[in-house]
Every structure is written in structure tokens, then in C-alpha cells.
């Protein structure tokens, strides 16, 4: 069975129509129908139920669809990586970040690119520590920034800087306060199992208190919007607030404070190009300079 056949089947399911799928794939409908029938004959079970009006997918067809999507995705990902090797002697640097680091990492990459104008980059956002660890070990990314240390024998985890969390409030509230307790405040927090949420949950566990959570969101940007609407108070990293000066909002120190450490991580067994090593050095130098 060929990748092209899998792509045909996926398109039929996505479009829920042989006619629409054939139009998208630029082949004739009879040819597409024949391909699916041939696949079903090879497999020994039906993938689709056809009527004069519509189609539906069988239970085995659903499982086949899931596997087919995975295989097609892996195929295209592999071909892209192989093409990258042919295209350039300097393959793209793949870096995962967390939302609060987007501002300063763009500054570092810009400086790196000025010295390496032919270098390409791929920036993704990975918030789950287990996912980040696996992608580093599978060599899918070169570097990953995290807000906790990765404790794995195959990963080098280097601390970059420490930062505290602040509570984001409307501009006209807590104006004369240098710090505030968040024990009883209506809070807007990240969803589980993100590391920031774990930090907040651990903080309240240590205080032997229960947080008053009124909303759970995925991104600090979304939380900020709801603070504007006065629907609660957001707990965010200080550097996020400093990097994205938010009009009409204040960032107040939390009492007692919550802190975290930001790390740069990479697989120990991975061999880096000079450009990759230079980027790692520049990231570390940026924060050594900031500390002083």
C-alpha cells in the first residue's frame, strides 16, 4: 500500500465525499473509487459504507484513518528533513520556547542571524515537560526552553535565569501596594498539566490554602484579556509583563513570592553544527550579561 493511497482515503474522510475529494485531488471519481476498493480488498475489510446519498466510515475504517494520518504525517516530516539536508549545508535550527520567553529569544536569534545570514530557524512552543523531553530525545528539536529542570540522563538542562511571578491587576486597583496576597483573589490560571499551573498549585499546597480559581486558560495573552474585562486576576511571570507592556494593567509582587527558573535543554548525544553551538552560547551569554 502506497502513501498516495492513504492520502486519498484521508481526503475522502475529511471531505465526506468522493466527488469533493476527487476534485481536490485532481483525479477522476471512478479512479478514486477504484483505489479505495483495491485498498479494502488488500485489507480484507470495508473502510467506508456507501449509499446513493452519502458515505460513512466503519469502525475499522476509523482506526485505519488514525493510523493513516500518523503514517502520512511521519512520511512528510521525514521527507522534509531529508530535503533540508540536500538544500543546505546548514540545516534549520529547531527551537521550542515557552510563551514568556518569546520577546527575548527573538532578540537573541536576530543577533545570531546577523552573523549567520543563511541560517534558517523553526520555532515551536512546547509547554508540557514530558513532551519536550521526548522530542529532544527523538532529535525532533535541537534546543528546548523550559520553566523546570528536565531530570533525564539523556538531557543536559542548563539554568538561564530566575524570575518571580506577579499578579496582574487593572490599573486602578492596588495602586499603593508593593505586594499582595493572592490567597482569596479570584484567579485566572493556566490549565493543567502546564508547569506554571503546577507551580501555582504547589504554592497553595505549601500555604495550606485552596486557590479561588475562576477561569483556566492556555495562554498568558488570553489571561491578560480577561483581566482587562475585570473577570479576575492573572498570575504571570514578571518577564512576560516586562516584555509586553500592558496598558492599563499593573503587575504587583505576590506575598509570599512565587519563583521559577528558566532552563535551556538539549540531548547529550546530539552533535551540533558550529551555528547551533553559537546560538546556544549566545543564549547563555545574553542572560549572563543581563544578570550583571
mmCIF file of C-alpha atoms in Angstrom, residues 61-223:
data_model
loop_
_atom_site.group_PDB
_atom_site.id
_atom_site.type_symbol
_atom_site.label_atom_id
_atom_site.label_comp_id
_atom_site.label_asym_id
_atom_site.label_seq_id
_atom_site.Cartn_x
_atom_site.Cartn_y
_atom_site.Cartn_z
ATOM 1 C CA UNK A 61 -12.144 2.494 8.973
ATOM 2 C CA UNK A 62 -11.864 4.915 11.911
ATOM 3 C CA UNK A 63 -8.854 3.031 13.302
ATOM 4 C CA UNK A 64 -7.318 2.829 9.835
ATOM 5 C CA UNK A 65 -7.865 6.592 9.384
ATOM 6 C CA UNK A 66 -5.988 7.368 12.632
ATOM 7 C CA UNK A 67 -3.038 5.181 11.658
ATOM 8 C CA UNK A 68 -3.035 6.540 8.106
ATOM 9 C CA UNK A 69 -2.858 10.142 9.330
ATOM 10 C CA UNK A 70 0.100 9.286 11.578
ATOM 11 C CA UNK A 71 1.940 7.499 8.763
ATOM 12 C CA UNK A 72 1.339 10.297 6.253
ATOM 13 C CA UNK A 73 2.464 12.940 8.754
ATOM 14 C CA UNK A 74 5.638 10.979 9.555
ATOM 15 C CA UNK A 75 6.337 10.458 5.862
ATOM 16 C CA UNK A 76 6.102 14.153 5.009
ATOM 17 C CA UNK A 77 8.096 15.105 8.088
ATOM 18 C CA UNK A 78 10.859 12.670 7.110
ATOM 19 C CA UNK A 79 10.910 13.883 3.511
ATOM 20 C CA UNK A 80 11.139 17.484 4.693
ATOM 21 C CA UNK A 81 14.134 16.630 6.880
ATOM 22 C CA UNK A 82 15.852 14.774 4.043
ATOM 23 C CA UNK A 83 15.192 17.672 1.701
ATOM 24 C CA UNK A 84 16.679 20.068 4.238
ATOM 25 C CA UNK A 85 19.918 18.067 4.168
ATOM 26 C CA UNK A 86 20.102 18.358 0.398
ATOM 27 C CA UNK A 87 19.071 22.002 0.313
ATOM 28 C CA UNK A 88 21.736 23.370 2.589
ATOM 29 C CA UNK A 89 24.882 22.548 4.476
ATOM 30 C CA UNK A 90 23.358 24.446 7.403
ATOM 31 C CA UNK A 91 20.083 22.654 8.304
ATOM 32 C CA UNK A 92 17.464 24.711 10.092
ATOM 33 C CA UNK A 93 17.826 25.137 13.828
ATOM 34 C CA UNK A 94 14.736 23.860 15.617
ATOM 35 C CA UNK A 95 14.000 25.513 18.936
ATOM 36 C CA UNK A 96 10.995 25.161 21.235
ATOM 37 C CA UNK A 97 10.106 28.025 23.575
ATOM 38 C CA UNK A 98 7.537 28.926 26.202
ATOM 39 C CA UNK A 99 5.247 31.915 25.806
ATOM 40 C CA UNK A 100 7.000 34.207 28.284
ATOM 41 C CA UNK A 101 10.379 33.846 26.510
ATOM 42 C CA UNK A 102 9.215 34.904 23.034
ATOM 43 C CA UNK A 103 10.411 38.508 23.354
ATOM 44 C CA UNK A 104 13.994 37.940 24.465
ATOM 45 C CA UNK A 105 14.577 34.849 22.325
ATOM 46 C CA UNK A 106 13.677 36.877 19.212
ATOM 47 C CA UNK A 107 16.379 39.388 20.198
ATOM 48 C CA UNK A 108 18.985 36.620 20.502
ATOM 49 C CA UNK A 109 18.007 34.938 17.232
ATOM 50 C CA UNK A 110 18.133 38.245 15.377
ATOM 51 C CA UNK A 111 21.710 38.782 16.591
ATOM 52 C CA UNK A 112 22.598 35.197 15.650
ATOM 53 C CA UNK A 113 21.110 35.607 12.178
ATOM 54 C CA UNK A 114 23.136 38.763 11.534
ATOM 55 C CA UNK A 115 26.257 36.622 11.975
ATOM 56 C CA UNK A 116 24.729 33.652 10.078
ATOM 57 C CA UNK A 117 22.547 35.192 7.329
ATOM 58 C CA UNK A 118 21.970 31.838 5.568
ATOM 59 C CA UNK A 119 20.669 30.146 8.690
ATOM 60 C CA UNK A 120 17.000 29.110 8.841
ATOM 61 C CA UNK A 121 15.045 28.565 12.063
ATOM 62 C CA UNK A 122 11.940 26.699 13.170
ATOM 63 C CA UNK A 123 10.364 27.977 16.385
ATOM 64 C CA UNK A 124 7.643 25.997 18.137
ATOM 65 C CA UNK A 125 6.002 26.272 21.552
ATOM 66 C CA UNK A 126 6.031 23.272 23.894
ATOM 67 C CA UNK A 127 4.617 23.750 27.383
ATOM 68 C CA UNK A 128 4.488 20.153 28.599
ATOM 69 C CA UNK A 129 7.802 18.952 30.095
ATOM 70 C CA UNK A 130 7.277 15.300 29.145
ATOM 71 C CA UNK A 131 6.543 16.219 25.524
ATOM 72 C CA UNK A 132 9.628 18.435 25.390
ATOM 73 C CA UNK A 133 11.815 15.681 26.841
ATOM 74 C CA UNK A 134 10.628 13.143 24.274
ATOM 75 C CA UNK A 135 11.089 15.494 21.314
ATOM 76 C CA UNK A 136 14.649 16.247 22.437
ATOM 77 C CA UNK A 137 15.435 12.540 22.851
ATOM 78 C CA UNK A 138 13.885 11.774 19.439
ATOM 79 C CA UNK A 139 16.073 14.518 17.885
ATOM 80 C CA UNK A 140 12.992 16.349 16.595
ATOM 81 C CA UNK A 141 14.269 19.647 18.037
ATOM 82 C CA UNK A 142 17.753 20.903 18.872
ATOM 83 C CA UNK A 143 17.026 23.056 21.915
ATOM 84 C CA UNK A 144 14.062 23.441 24.221
ATOM 85 C CA UNK A 145 13.363 26.143 26.782
ATOM 86 C CA UNK A 146 11.523 25.045 29.912
ATOM 87 C CA UNK A 147 10.433 26.503 33.242
ATOM 88 C CA UNK A 148 11.596 23.444 35.172
ATOM 89 C CA UNK A 149 14.713 21.307 35.052
ATOM 90 C CA UNK A 150 14.485 18.167 32.925
ATOM 91 C CA UNK A 151 15.736 15.309 35.078
ATOM 92 C CA UNK A 152 16.716 12.738 32.479
ATOM 93 C CA UNK A 153 20.105 11.094 31.993
ATOM 94 C CA UNK A 154 19.972 11.805 28.270
ATOM 95 C CA UNK A 155 19.274 15.549 28.626
ATOM 96 C CA UNK A 156 21.542 18.443 29.573
ATOM 97 C CA UNK A 157 19.494 21.095 31.397
ATOM 98 C CA UNK A 158 21.264 24.456 31.923
ATOM 99 C CA UNK A 159 19.718 27.177 34.139
ATOM 100 C CA UNK A 160 19.492 30.578 32.438
ATOM 101 C CA UNK A 161 17.770 32.877 34.936
ATOM 102 C CA UNK A 162 15.384 33.071 37.880
ATOM 103 C CA UNK A 163 12.195 35.105 37.860
ATOM 104 C CA UNK A 164 9.259 35.630 40.162
ATOM 105 C CA UNK A 165 5.567 35.515 39.371
ATOM 106 C CA UNK A 166 3.425 38.633 39.692
ATOM 107 C CA UNK A 167 -0.318 39.156 39.887
ATOM 108 C CA UNK A 168 -1.798 41.164 37.024
ATOM 109 C CA UNK A 169 -4.491 43.665 38.079
ATOM 110 C CA UNK A 170 -6.414 46.553 36.498
ATOM 111 C CA UNK A 171 -4.505 49.852 36.700
ATOM 112 C CA UNK A 172 -6.879 51.444 39.217
ATOM 113 C CA UNK A 173 -6.634 48.587 41.743
ATOM 114 C CA UNK A 174 -3.924 48.056 44.399
ATOM 115 C CA UNK A 175 -2.209 51.278 43.269
ATOM 116 C CA UNK A 176 -0.469 51.846 46.603
ATOM 117 C CA UNK A 177 0.523 48.241 47.188
ATOM 118 C CA UNK A 178 4.059 46.937 46.631
ATOM 119 C CA UNK A 179 2.886 43.370 47.252
ATOM 120 C CA UNK A 180 -0.379 41.496 47.732
ATOM 121 C CA UNK A 181 -1.577 38.097 48.913
ATOM 122 C CA UNK A 182 -3.430 36.033 46.300
ATOM 123 C CA UNK A 183 -4.987 33.625 48.808
ATOM 124 C CA UNK A 184 -8.533 34.881 48.318
ATOM 125 C CA UNK A 185 -8.323 36.657 44.957
ATOM 126 C CA UNK A 186 -10.394 35.326 42.032
ATOM 127 C CA UNK A 187 -7.608 33.909 39.875
ATOM 128 C CA UNK A 188 -7.172 33.260 36.153
ATOM 129 C CA UNK A 189 -4.620 30.461 35.838
ATOM 130 C CA UNK A 190 -3.183 28.135 33.151
ATOM 131 C CA UNK A 191 -4.853 24.782 32.561
ATOM 132 C CA UNK A 192 -3.384 21.536 33.842
ATOM 133 C CA UNK A 193 -0.846 19.981 33.330
ATOM 134 C CA UNK A 194 1.210 23.053 32.312
ATOM 135 C CA UNK A 195 4.232 23.709 34.520
ATOM 136 C CA UNK A 196 3.050 27.201 35.518
ATOM 137 C CA UNK A 197 -0.172 25.683 36.861
ATOM 138 C CA UNK A 198 1.866 23.118 38.783
ATOM 139 C CA UNK A 199 3.908 25.943 40.325
ATOM 140 C CA UNK A 200 0.714 27.716 41.422
ATOM 141 C CA UNK A 201 -0.866 24.524 42.783
ATOM 142 C CA UNK A 202 2.324 23.683 44.711
ATOM 143 C CA UNK A 203 2.383 27.228 46.086
ATOM 144 C CA UNK A 204 -1.126 26.940 47.512
ATOM 145 C CA UNK A 205 -0.398 23.456 48.846
ATOM 146 C CA UNK A 206 2.571 24.908 50.720
ATOM 147 C CA UNK A 207 0.328 27.658 52.107
ATOM 148 C CA UNK A 208 -2.243 25.005 53.063
ATOM 149 C CA UNK A 209 -4.848 27.036 51.214
ATOM 150 C CA UNK A 210 -7.209 26.441 48.318
ATOM 151 C CA UNK A 211 -6.973 28.823 45.351
ATOM 152 C CA UNK A 212 -10.086 30.691 44.220
ATOM 153 C CA UNK A 213 -9.835 29.789 40.530
ATOM 154 C CA UNK A 214 -12.500 31.436 38.382
ATOM 155 C CA UNK A 215 -11.030 30.679 34.967
ATOM 156 C CA UNK A 216 -8.476 28.371 33.319
ATOM 157 C CA UNK A 217 -6.762 29.370 30.069
ATOM 158 C CA UNK A 218 -3.938 28.134 27.840
ATOM 159 C CA UNK A 219 -2.016 31.359 27.262
ATOM 160 C CA UNK A 220 -0.950 34.427 29.251
ATOM 161 C CA UNK A 221 -2.244 36.594 26.420
ATOM 162 C CA UNK A 222 -5.750 35.220 26.935
ATOM 163 C CA UNK A 223 -5.486 35.678 30.700
#
